[in-house]
Amino acid sequence: MSDANCAVITRFYQAFQRLDAEAMVACYSDDIVFSDPVFGTLRGRDAGDMWRMLTSRAKDFSLTFDQVRADLHSGCAHWVATYLFSQTGRTVVNDIQARFVIRDGQICQHDDSFDLWRWSRQALGAPGLLLGWSPMLQNKVRQQACNGLRAFQRSQGSATA
């Protein structure tokens, strides 16, 4: 077990608990590759901007994390975020498994996995319950997330080409 790599994962989630996106991003390498079921794959600045956007908009937010483990090159953690989904005003409790690749003391790959249908049932209500399993609704959720990220980046003057 690598104590240093456990420490970087722990720092990341402690910063997330404080909604401190800059401290979160400081745990990432410049060439970070992030992925999850909503945003898909984000690279570099896009990954950091996603956390900046999410933390700046968080309402009624809390986060717990546990099961932090790491070896010399990788790690994992379990985390649960509870928050108000702003588009619908509904509370979401998202249960997530995270996997990391760590290089030179920084996270260079971060993969979050969770049940998108379960998320959509909570976030969207009846439409999520009825259609959250469907590729059509899942693709719409992904497109809205990416559009939201691009709009946030434009508002911050940090959009990538």
CSV table of N, CA and C in Angstrom, one decimal:
chain,number,residue,atom,x,y,z
A,1,MET,N,0.8,-1.2,0.0
A,1,MET,CA,0.0,0.0,0.0
A,1,MET,C,0.9,1.2,0.0
A,2,SER,N,0.5,2.2,-0.8
A,2,SER,CA,1.3,3.4,-0.9
A,2,SER,C,0.6,4.5,-0.1
A,3,ASP,N,1.3,4.9,1.0
A,3,ASP,CA,0.7,6.0,1.9
A,3,ASP,C,0.6,7.3,1.1
A,4,ALA,N,1.6,7.6,0.3
A,4,ALA,CA,1.6,8.8,-0.4
A,4,ALA,C,0.5,8.9,-1.4
A,5,ASN,N,0.2,7.8,-2.1
A,5,ASN,CA,-0.9,7.8,-3.1
A,5,ASN,C,-2.3,7.8,-2.4
A,6,CYS,N,-2.4,7.2,-1.2
A,6,CYS,CA,-3.6,7.3,-0.4
A,6,CYS,C,-3.8,8.7,0.0
A,7,ALA,N,-2.7,9.4,0.4
A,7,ALA,CA,-2.8,10.8,0.8
A,7,ALA,C,-3.3,11.7,-0.3
A,8,VAL,N,-2.8,11.5,-1.5
A,8,VAL,CA,-3.3,12.4,-2.6
A,8,VAL,C,-4.8,12.2,-2.8
A,9,ILE,N,-5.3,10.9,-2.8
A,9,ILE,CA,-6.7,10.7,-3.0
A,9,ILE,C,-7.5,11.3,-1.8
A,10,THR,N,-7.0,11.1,-0.6
A,10,THR,CA,-7.7,11.7,0.6
A,10,THR,C,-7.7,13.2,0.5
A,11,ARG,N,-6.6,13.9,0.1
A,11,ARG,CA,-6.6,15.3,-0.1
A,11,ARG,C,-7.6,15.8,-1.1
A,12,PHE,N,-7.7,15.0,-2.2
A,12,PHE,CA,-8.7,15.3,-3.2
A,12,PHE,C,-10.1,15.4,-2.7
A,13,TYR,N,-10.5,14.3,-1.9
A,13,TYR,CA,-11.9,14.3,-1.4
A,13,TYR,C,-12.1,15.2,-0.2
A,14,GLN,N,-11.1,15.5,0.6
A,14,GLN,CA,-11.2,16.5,1.6
A,14,GLN,C,-11.4,17.9,1.0
A,15,ALA,N,-10.7,18.2,-0.1
A,15,ALA,CA,-11.0,19.4,-0.8
A,15,ALA,C,-12.4,19.5,-1.4
A,16,PHE,N,-12.8,18.4,-1.9
A,16,PHE,CA,-14.2,18.3,-2.4
A,16,PHE,C,-15.2,18.5,-1.3
A,17,GLN,N,-15.0,18.0,-0.1
A,17,GLN,CA,-15.9,18.2,1.0
A,17,GLN,C,-16.0,19.7,1.3
A,18,ARG,N,-14.9,20.4,1.1
A,18,ARG,CA,-14.9,21.9,1.3
A,18,ARG,C,-15.4,22.7,0.1
A,19,LEU,N,-15.7,22.0,-1.0
A,19,LEU,CA,-16.0,22.6,-2.3
A,19,LEU,C,-14.9,23.5,-2.8
A,20,ASP,N,-13.6,23.0,-2.6
A,20,ASP,CA,-12.4,23.8,-2.9
A,20,ASP,C,-11.9,23.2,-4.2
A,21,ALA,N,-12.4,23.7,-5.4
A,21,ALA,CA,-12.0,23.1,-6.7
A,21,ALA,C,-10.5,23.3,-7.0
A,22,GLU,N,-10.0,24.4,-6.5
A,22,GLU,CA,-8.5,24.6,-6.9
A,22,GLU,C,-7.7,23.6,-6.1
A,23,ALA,N,-8.0,23.3,-4.9
A,23,ALA,CA,-7.2,22.2,-4.2
A,23,ALA,C,-7.5,20.9,-4.8
A,24,MET,N,-8.7,20.6,-5.3
A,24,MET,CA,-8.9,19.4,-6.0
A,24,MET,C,-8.1,19.3,-7.3
A,25,VAL,N,-8.1,20.3,-8.1
A,25,VAL,CA,-7.3,20.3,-9.3
A,25,VAL,C,-5.8,20.2,-9.1
A,26,ALA,N,-5.4,20.7,-8.0
A,26,ALA,CA,-3.9,20.7,-7.6
A,26,ALA,C,-3.5,19.2,-7.4
A,27,CYS,N,-4.4,18.3,-7.2
A,27,CYS,CA,-4.1,16.9,-7.0
A,27,CYS,C,-4.0,16.2,-8.4
A,28,TYR,N,-4.4,16.9,-9.5
A,28,TYR,CA,-4.4,16.3,-10.8
A,28,TYR,C,-3.1,16.7,-11.5
A,29,SER,N,-2.6,15.8,-12.4
A,29,SER,CA,-1.5,16.2,-13.3
A,29,SER,C,-2.1,17.1,-14.5
A,30,ASP,N,-1.3,17.8,-15.2
A,30,ASP,CA,-1.8,18.7,-16.2
A,30,ASP,C,-2.4,17.9,-17.4
A,31,ASP,N,-2.1,16.6,-17.5
A,31,ASP,CA,-2.6,15.8,-18.6
A,31,ASP,C,-3.7,14.8,-18.1
A,32,ILE,N,-4.4,15.2,-17.0
A,32,ILE,CA,-5.4,14.3,-16.4
A,32,ILE,C,-6.4,13.9,-17.4
A,33,VAL,N,-6.9,12.7,-17.3
A,33,VAL,CA,-8.0,12.1,-18.1
A,33,VAL,C,-9.0,11.7,-17.1
A,34,PHE,N,-10.2,12.3,-17.1
A,34,PHE,CA,-11.3,12.0,-16.2
A,34,PHE,C,-12.4,11.4,-17.0
A,35,SER,N,-13.2,10.5,-16.4
A,35,SER,CA,-14.4,10.0,-17.1
A,35,SER,C,-15.4,9.6,-16.0
A,36,ASP,N,-16.7,9.8,-16.4
A,36,ASP,CA,-17.8,9.4,-15.7
A,36,ASP,C,-19.0,9.2,-16.6
A,37,PRO,N,-20.1,8.6,-16.1
A,37,PRO,CA,-21.3,8.4,-17.0
A,37,PRO,C,-22.0,9.6,-17.5
A,38,VAL,N,-21.8,10.8,-16.8
A,38,VAL,CA,-22.5,12.0,-17.3
A,38,VAL,C,-21.6,12.8,-18.2
A,39,PHE,N,-20.4,13.1,-17.9
A,39,PHE,CA,-19.6,14.0,-18.7
A,39,PHE,C,-18.8,13.2,-19.7
A,40,GLY,N,-18.7,11.9,-19.6
A,40,GLY,CA,-17.9,11.1,-20.6
A,40,GLY,C,-16.4,11.3,-20.2
A,41,THR,N,-15.6,11.5,-21.2
A,41,THR,CA,-14.2,11.6,-21.0
A,41,THR,C,-13.8,13.1,-21.2
A,42,LEU,N,-13.1,13.6,-20.1
A,42,LEU,CA,-12.6,15.0,-20.2
A,42,LEU,C,-11.1,15.0,-20.0
A,43,ARG,N,-10.4,15.8,-20.6
A,43,ARG,CA,-9.0,15.9,-20.5
A,43,ARG,C,-8.5,17.2,-20.1
A,44,GLY,N,-7.4,17.2,-19.3
A,44,GLY,CA,-6.7,18.5,-19.0
A,44,GLY,C,-7.6,19.5,-18.3
A,45,ARG,N,-7.6,20.7,-18.9
A,45,ARG,CA,-8.3,21.8,-18.3
A,45,ARG,C,-9.8,21.5,-18.2
A,46,ASP,N,-10.3,20.8,-19.1
A,46,ASP,CA,-11.8,20.5,-19.1
A,46,ASP,C,-12.2,19.8,-17.8
A,47,ALA,N,-11.3,18.8,-17.3
A,47,ALA,CA,-11.6,18.1,-16.1
A,47,ALA,C,-11.6,19.1,-14.9
A,48,GLY,N,-10.6,19.9,-14.8
A,48,GLY,CA,-10.6,20.9,-13.8
A,48,GLY,C,-11.7,21.8,-13.8
A,49,ASP,N,-12.1,22.3,-15.0
A,49,ASP,CA,-13.2,23.2,-15.1
A,49,ASP,C,-14.5,22.5,-14.7
A,50,MET,N,-14.7,21.2,-15.0
A,50,MET,CA,-15.9,20.5,-14.5
A,50,MET,C,-16.0,20.6,-13.0
A,51,TRP,N,-14.9,20.4,-12.3
A,51,TRP,CA,-15.0,20.5,-10.8
A,51,TRP,C,-15.2,21.9,-10.4
A,52,ARG,N,-14.6,22.9,-11.1
A,52,ARG,CA,-14.9,24.3,-10.8
A,52,ARG,C,-16.3,24.7,-10.9
A,53,MET,N,-16.9,24.2,-12.0
A,53,MET,CA,-18.3,24.4,-12.3
A,53,MET,C,-19.2,23.8,-11.2
A,54,LEU,N,-19.0,22.5,-10.9
A,54,LEU,CA,-19.8,21.7,-10.0
A,54,LEU,C,-19.7,22.3,-8.6
A,55,THR,N,-18.5,22.6,-8.1
A,55,THR,CA,-18.4,23.2,-6.8
A,55,THR,C,-18.9,24.6,-6.7
A,56,SER,N,-18.8,25.4,-7.7
A,56,SER,CA,-19.4,26.7,-7.6
A,56,SER,C,-20.9,26.7,-7.6
A,57,ARG,N,-21.5,25.7,-8.2
A,57,ARG,CA,-23.0,25.6,-8.3
A,57,ARG,C,-23.6,24.7,-7.2
A,58,ALA,N,-22.8,24.1,-6.4
A,58,ALA,CA,-23.3,23.1,-5.4
A,58,ALA,C,-24.3,23.7,-4.4
A,59,LYS,N,-25.4,23.1,-4.2
A,59,LYS,CA,-26.5,23.5,-3.3
A,59,LYS,C,-26.8,22.3,-2.4
A,60,ASP,N,-26.9,22.6,-1.1
A,60,ASP,CA,-27.2,21.6,-0.1
A,60,ASP,C,-26.3,20.4,-0.3
A,61,PHE,N,-25.0,20.6,-0.4
A,61,PHE,CA,-24.1,19.6,-0.7
A,61,PHE,C,-23.4,19.0,0.5
A,62,SER,N,-23.2,17.7,0.5
A,62,SER,CA,-22.4,17.0,1.4
A,62,SER,C,-21.7,15.8,0.7
A,63,LEU,N,-20.6,15.4,1.3
A,63,LEU,CA,-19.8,14.3,0.7
A,63,LEU,C,-19.2,13.5,1.8
A,64,THR,N,-19.3,12.2,1.6
A,64,THR,CA,-18.5,11.3,2.4
A,64,THR,C,-17.7,10.4,1.5
A,65,PHE,N,-16.6,9.9,2.1
A,65,PHE,CA,-15.7,9.0,1.3
A,65,PHE,C,-15.1,8.0,2.2
A,66,ASP,N,-14.8,6.9,1.7
A,66,ASP,CA,-14.1,5.8,2.5
A,66,ASP,C,-13.5,4.8,1.5
A,67,GLN,N,-13.0,3.8,2.1
A,67,GLN,CA,-12.3,2.7,1.3
A,67,GLN,C,-11.2,3.2,0.4
A,68,VAL,N,-10.5,4.2,0.9
A,68,VAL,CA,-9.3,4.7,0.1
A,68,VAL,C,-8.2,3.7,0.2
A,69,ARG,N,-7.8,3.2,-1.0
A,69,ARG,CA,-6.7,2.2,-1.1
A,69,ARG,C,-5.8,2.7,-2.3
A,70,ALA,N,-4.5,2.3,-2.2
A,70,ALA,CA,-3.6,2.7,-3.3
A,70,ALA,C,-2.4,1.8,-3.2
A,71,ASP,N,-1.8,1.6,-4.4
A,71,ASP,CA,-0.5,1.0,-4.4
A,71,ASP,C,0.5,2.0,-5.1
A,72,LEU,N,1.5,1.5,-5.7
A,72,LEU,CA,2.5,2.5,-6.2
A,72,LEU,C,2.0,3.2,-7.4
A,73,HIS,N,1.0,2.7,-8.1
A,73,HIS,CA,0.6,3.3,-9.4
A,73,HIS,C,-0.9,3.6,-9.5
A,74,SER,N,-1.7,3.1,-8.6
A,74,SER,CA,-3.1,3.3,-8.8
A,74,SER,C,-3.8,3.3,-7.4
A,75,GLY,N,-5.0,3.6,-7.4
A,75,GLY,CA,-5.8,3.7,-6.2
A,75,GLY,C,-7.3,3.6,-6.5
A,76,CYS,N,-8.1,3.6,-5.4
A,76,CYS,CA,-9.5,3.6,-5.6
A,76,CYS,C,-10.1,4.2,-4.3
A,77,ALA,N,-11.4,4.5,-4.4
A,77,ALA,CA,-12.1,5.1,-3.3
A,77,ALA,C,-13.6,4.9,-3.6
A,78,HIS,N,-14.4,5.0,-2.5
A,78,HIS,CA,-15.8,5.0,-2.6
A,78,HIS,C,-16.3,6.3,-2.0
A,79,TRP,N,-17.2,7.0,-2.7
A,79,TRP,CA,-17.7,8.2,-2.2
A,79,TRP,C,-19.2,8.4,-2.5
A,80,VAL,N,-19.8,9.2,-1.7
A,80,VAL,CA,-21.3,9.5,-1.8
A,80,VAL,C,-21.5,11.0,-1.7
A,81,ALA,N,-22.1,11.5,-2.8
A,81,ALA,CA,-22.4,13.0,-2.8
A,81,ALA,C,-23.9,13.1,-2.7
A,82,THR,N,-24.3,14.0,-1.8
A,82,THR,CA,-25.7,14.4,-1.7
A,82,THR,C,-25.8,15.9,-2.0
A,83,TYR,N,-26.8,16.2,-2.9
A,83,TYR,CA,-26.9,17.6,-3.4
A,83,TYR,C,-28.2,17.8,-4.0
A,84,LEU,N,-28.5,19.1,-4.2
A,84,LEU,CA,-29.7,19.5,-4.8
A,84,LEU,C,-29.4,19.7,-6.3
A,85,PHE,N,-30.1,18.9,-7.2
A,85,PHE,CA,-29.9,19.1,-8.6
A,85,PHE,C,-30.7,20.3,-9.1
A,86,SER,N,-29.9,21.3,-9.5
A,86,SER,CA,-30.4,22.7,-9.7
A,86,SER,C,-31.5,22.7,-10.8
A,87,GLN,N,-31.4,21.9,-11.8
A,87,GLN,CA,-32.4,22.0,-12.9
A,87,GLN,C,-33.8,21.5,-12.5
A,88,THR,N,-33.9,20.7,-11.5
A,88,THR,CA,-35.2,20.2,-11.1
A,88,THR,C,-35.5,20.5,-9.6
A,89,GLY,N,-34.5,20.9,-8.8
A,89,GLY,CA,-34.8,21.1,-7.4
A,89,GLY,C,-34.9,19.8,-6.6
A,90,ARG,N,-34.5,18.7,-7.2
A,90,ARG,CA,-34.6,17.4,-6.6
A,90,ARG,C,-33.3,17.0,-5.9
A,91,THR,N,-33.4,16.3,-4.8
A,91,THR,CA,-32.2,15.9,-4.0
A,91,THR,C,-31.7,14.6,-4.7
A,92,VAL,N,-30.4,14.5,-4.9
A,92,VAL,CA,-29.7,13.4,-5.4
A,92,VAL,C,-28.7,12.8,-4.4
A,93,VAL,N,-28.7,11.5,-4.2
A,93,VAL,CA,-27.7,10.9,-3.4
A,93,VAL,C,-27.0,9.9,-4.4
A,94,ASN,N,-25.8,10.3,-4.8
A,94,ASN,CA,-25.0,9.6,-5.8
A,94,ASN,C,-23.9,8.8,-5.2
A,95,ASP,N,-24.0,7.5,-5.4
A,95,ASP,CA,-23.0,6.5,-4.8
A,95,ASP,C,-22.0,6.1,-5.9
A,96,ILE,N,-20.7,6.4,-5.7
A,96,ILE,CA,-19.8,6.4,-6.7
A,96,ILE,C,-18.5,5.6,-6.3
A,97,GLN,N,-18.0,4.8,-7.3
A,97,GLN,CA,-16.8,4.1,-7.1
A,97,GLN,C,-15.8,4.8,-8.0
A,98,ALA,N,-14.6,5.1,-7.4
A,98,ALA,CA,-13.6,5.9,-8.2
A,98,ALA,C,-12.3,5.0,-8.3
A,99,ARG,N,-11.7,5.1,-9.5
A,99,ARG,CA,-10.4,4.4,-9.7
A,99,ARG,C,-9.5,5.5,-10.2
A,100,PHE,N,-8.2,5.4,-9.8
A,100,PHE,CA,-7.2,6.4,-10.1
A,100,PHE,C,-5.9,5.7,-10.7
A,101,VAL,N,-5.3,6.4,-11.5
A,101,VAL,CA,-3.9,6.1,-11.9
A,101,VAL,C,-3.1,7.3,-11.4
A,102,ILE,N,-2.0,7.0,-10.7
A,102,ILE,CA,-1.2,8.1,-10.0
A,102,ILE,C,0.2,8.0,-10.5
A,103,ARG,N,0.7,9.2,-10.9
A,103,ARG,CA,2.1,9.3,-11.4
A,103,ARG,C,2.8,10.5,-10.8
A,104,ASP,N,3.9,10.3,-10.2
A,104,ASP,CA,4.7,11.3,-9.6
A,104,ASP,C,3.9,12.1,-8.6
A,105,GLY,N,3.1,11.4,-7.8
A,105,GLY,CA,2.4,12.1,-6.7
A,105,GLY,C,1.1,12.8,-7.1
A,106,GLN,N,0.7,12.7,-8.4
A,106,GLN,CA,-0.5,13.4,-8.9
A,106,GLN,C,-1.4,12.4,-9.6
A,107,ILE,N,-2.7,12.6,-9.6
A,107,ILE,CA,-3.6,11.8,-10.2
A,107,ILE,C,-3.6,12.1,-11.7
A,108,CYS,N,-3.3,11.1,-12.6
A,108,CYS,CA,-3.3,11.4,-14.0
A,108,CYS,C,-4.5,10.7,-14.7
A,109,GLN,N,-5.2,9.8,-14.0
A,109,GLN,CA,-6.4,9.3,-14.6
A,109,GLN,C,-7.4,9.1,-13.4
A,110,HIS,N,-8.6,9.5,-13.7
A,110,HIS,CA,-9.7,9.4,-12.6
A,110,HIS,C,-10.9,8.9,-13.3
A,111,ASP,N,-11.4,7.7,-12.9
A,111,ASP,CA,-12.6,7.2,-13.5
A,111,ASP,C,-13.6,7.0,-12.4
A,112,ASP,N,-14.8,7.7,-12.5
A,112,ASP,CA,-15.9,7.5,-11.6
A,112,ASP,C,-16.9,6.6,-12.3
A,113,SER,N,-17.5,5.7,-11.5
A,113,SER,CA,-18.6,4.9,-12.1
A,113,SER,C,-19.7,4.9,-11.1
A,114,PHE,N,-20.9,5.0,-11.7
A,114,PHE,CA,-22.2,5.0,-10.9
A,114,PHE,C,-23.3,4.6,-11.9
A,115,ASP,N,-24.4,4.3,-11.3
A,115,ASP,CA,-25.6,3.9,-12.1
A,115,ASP,C,-26.3,5.1,-12.6
A,116,LEU,N,-26.2,5.4,-13.9
A,116,LEU,CA,-26.8,6.6,-14.5
A,116,LEU,C,-28.3,6.6,-14.4
A,117,TRP,N,-28.9,5.4,-14.6
A,117,TRP,CA,-30.4,5.3,-14.4
A,117,TRP,C,-30.8,5.6,-13.0
A,118,ARG,N,-30.1,5.1,-12.0
A,118,ARG,CA,-30.4,5.5,-10.6
A,118,ARG,C,-30.3,7.0,-10.4
A,119,TRP,N,-29.2,7.6,-10.9
A,119,TRP,CA,-29.0,9.0,-10.8
A,119,TRP,C,-30.2,9.8,-11.5
A,120,SER,N,-30.6,9.4,-12.7
A,120,SER,CA,-31.6,10.1,-13.5
A,120,SER,C,-33.0,10.0,-12.8
A,121,ARG,N,-33.3,8.8,-12.1
A,121,ARG,CA,-34.5,8.7,-11.4
A,121,ARG,C,-34.6,9.7,-10.3
A,122,GLN,N,-33.5,10.0,-9.6
A,122,GLN,CA,-33.4,10.9,-8.5
A,122,GLN,C,-33.5,12.4,-9.1
A,123,ALA,N,-32.6,12.6,-10.0
A,123,ALA,CA,-32.4,14.0,-10.5
A,123,ALA,C,-33.6,14.5,-11.4
A,124,LEU,N,-34.2,13.6,-12.2
A,124,LEU,CA,-35.2,14.0,-13.1
A,124,LEU,C,-36.6,13.6,-12.8
A,125,GLY,N,-36.8,12.7,-11.8
A,125,GLY,CA,-38.1,12.3,-11.4
A,125,GLY,C,-38.7,11.3,-12.4
A,126,ALA,N,-40.0,11.5,-12.7
A,126,ALA,CA,-40.7,10.6,-13.6
A,126,ALA,C,-40.0,10.3,-14.9
A,127,PRO,N,-39.5,11.4,-15.6
A,127,PRO,CA,-38.8,11.1,-16.9
A,127,PRO,C,-37.6,10.2,-16.7
A,128,GLY,N,-36.9,10.4,-15.6
A,128,GLY,CA,-35.7,9.6,-15.3
A,128,GLY,C,-36.1,8.1,-15.0
A,129,LEU,N,-37.2,8.0,-14.3
A,129,LEU,CA,-37.7,6.7,-13.9
A,129,LEU,C,-38.1,5.9,-15.2
A,130,LEU,N,-38.9,6.6,-16.0
A,130,LEU,CA,-39.4,5.9,-17.2
A,130,LEU,C,-38.4,5.7,-18.3
A,131,LEU,N,-37.5,6.7,-18.5
A,131,LEU,CA,-36.6,6.7,-19.6
A,131,LEU,C,-35.1,6.7,-19.3
A,132,GLY,N,-34.8,6.7,-18.0
A,132,GLY,CA,-33.4,6.9,-17.6
A,132,GLY,C,-32.5,5.8,-18.1
A,133,TRP,N,-33.0,4.6,-18.4
A,133,TRP,CA,-32.3,3.5,-18.8
A,133,TRP,C,-32.0,3.6,-20.3
A,134,SER,N,-32.7,4.5,-21.0
A,134,SER,CA,-32.6,4.5,-22.5
A,134,SER,C,-31.4,5.3,-23.0
A,135,PRO,N,-30.7,4.9,-24.0
A,135,PRO,CA,-29.6,5.6,-24.6
A,135,PRO,C,-30.1,7.1,-25.0
A,136,MET,N,-31.3,7.2,-25.4
A,136,MET,CA,-31.8,8.6,-25.8
A,136,MET,C,-31.7,9.5,-24.7
A,137,LEU,N,-32.2,9.2,-23.5
A,137,LEU,CA,-32.2,10.1,-22.4
A,137,LEU,C,-30.8,10.2,-21.8
A,138,GLN,N,-30.0,9.1,-21.8
A,138,GLN,CA,-28.7,9.2,-21.3
A,138,GLN,C,-27.8,10.1,-22.2
A,139,ASN,N,-28.0,10.0,-23.5
A,139,ASN,CA,-27.2,10.9,-24.4
A,139,ASN,C,-27.7,12.4,-24.2
A,140,LYS,N,-28.9,12.6,-23.9
A,140,LYS,CA,-29.4,14.0,-23.7
A,140,LYS,C,-28.8,14.5,-22.4
A,141,VAL,N,-28.7,13.7,-21.4
A,141,VAL,CA,-28.1,14.1,-20.1
A,141,VAL,C,-26.6,14.5,-20.4
A,142,ARG,N,-25.9,13.6,-21.1
A,142,ARG,CA,-24.5,13.9,-21.4
A,142,ARG,C,-24.3,15.2,-22.2
A,143,GLN,N,-25.2,15.4,-23.2
A,143,GLN,CA,-25.1,16.6,-24.0
A,143,GLN,C,-25.4,17.8,-23.2
A,144,GLN,N,-26.3,17.8,-22.3
A,144,GLN,CA,-26.6,18.9,-21.5
A,144,GLN,C,-25.5,19.2,-20.5
A,145,ALA,N,-24.8,18.2,-20.0
A,145,ALA,CA,-23.7,18.3,-19.1
A,145,ALA,C,-22.5,19.0,-19.9
A,146,CYS,N,-22.2,18.5,-21.1
A,146,CYS,CA,-21.2,19.1,-21.9
A,146,CYS,C,-21.5,20.5,-22.3
A,147,ASN,N,-22.7,20.8,-22.6
A,147,ASN,CA,-23.1,22.2,-23.0
A,147,ASN,C,-23.0,23.1,-21.8
A,148,GLY,N,-23.3,22.6,-20.6
A,148,GLY,CA,-23.2,23.4,-19.4
A,148,GLY,C,-21.8,23.7,-19.1
A,149,LEU,N,-20.9,22.7,-19.3
A,149,LEU,CA,-19.4,22.9,-19.0
A,149,LEU,C,-18.9,24.0,-20.0
A,150,ARG,N,-19.3,23.9,-21.3
A,150,ARG,CA,-18.8,24.9,-22.3
A,150,ARG,C,-19.3,26.3,-21.9
A,151,ALA,N,-20.5,26.4,-21.5
A,151,ALA,CA,-21.1,27.7,-21.1
A,151,ALA,C,-20.3,28.2,-19.9
A,152,PHE,N,-20.1,27.4,-18.9
A,152,PHE,CA,-19.3,27.8,-17.8
A,152,PHE,C,-17.9,28.3,-18.2
A,153,GLN,N,-17.3,27.5,-19.0
A,153,GLN,CA,-15.9,27.9,-19.5
A,153,GLN,C,-15.9,29.3,-20.2
A,154,ARG,N,-16.9,29.5,-21.1
A,154,ARG,CA,-17.1,30.8,-21.7
A,154,ARG,C,-17.2,31.9,-20.7
A,155,SER,N,-18.0,31.7,-19.7
A,155,SER,CA,-18.3,32.7,-18.7
A,155,SER,C,-17.0,33.0,-17.9
A,156,GLN,N,-16.1,32.0,-17.8
A,156,GLN,CA,-14.9,32.2,-17.0
A,156,GLN,C,-13.7,32.6,-17.9
A,157,GLY,N,-14.0,32.6,-19.2
A,157,GLY,CA,-12.9,32.9,-20.2
A,157,GLY,C,-11.9,31.8,-20.3
A,158,SER,N,-12.3,30.5,-20.0
A,158,SER,CA,-11.3,29.4,-20.0
A,158,SER,C,-11.7,28.3,-21.0
A,159,ALA,N,-12.6,28.6,-22.0
A,159,ALA,CA,-13.0,27.5,-22.9
A,159,ALA,C,-11.8,27.1,-23.7
A,160,THR,N,-11.7,25.7,-23.9
A,160,THR,CA,-10.6,25.2,-24.7
A,160,THR,C,-11.1,25.1,-26.2
A,161,ALA,N,-10.2,25.0,-27.1
A,161,ALA,CA,-10.5,24.9,-28.5
A,161,ALA,C,-11.1,23.6,-28.9
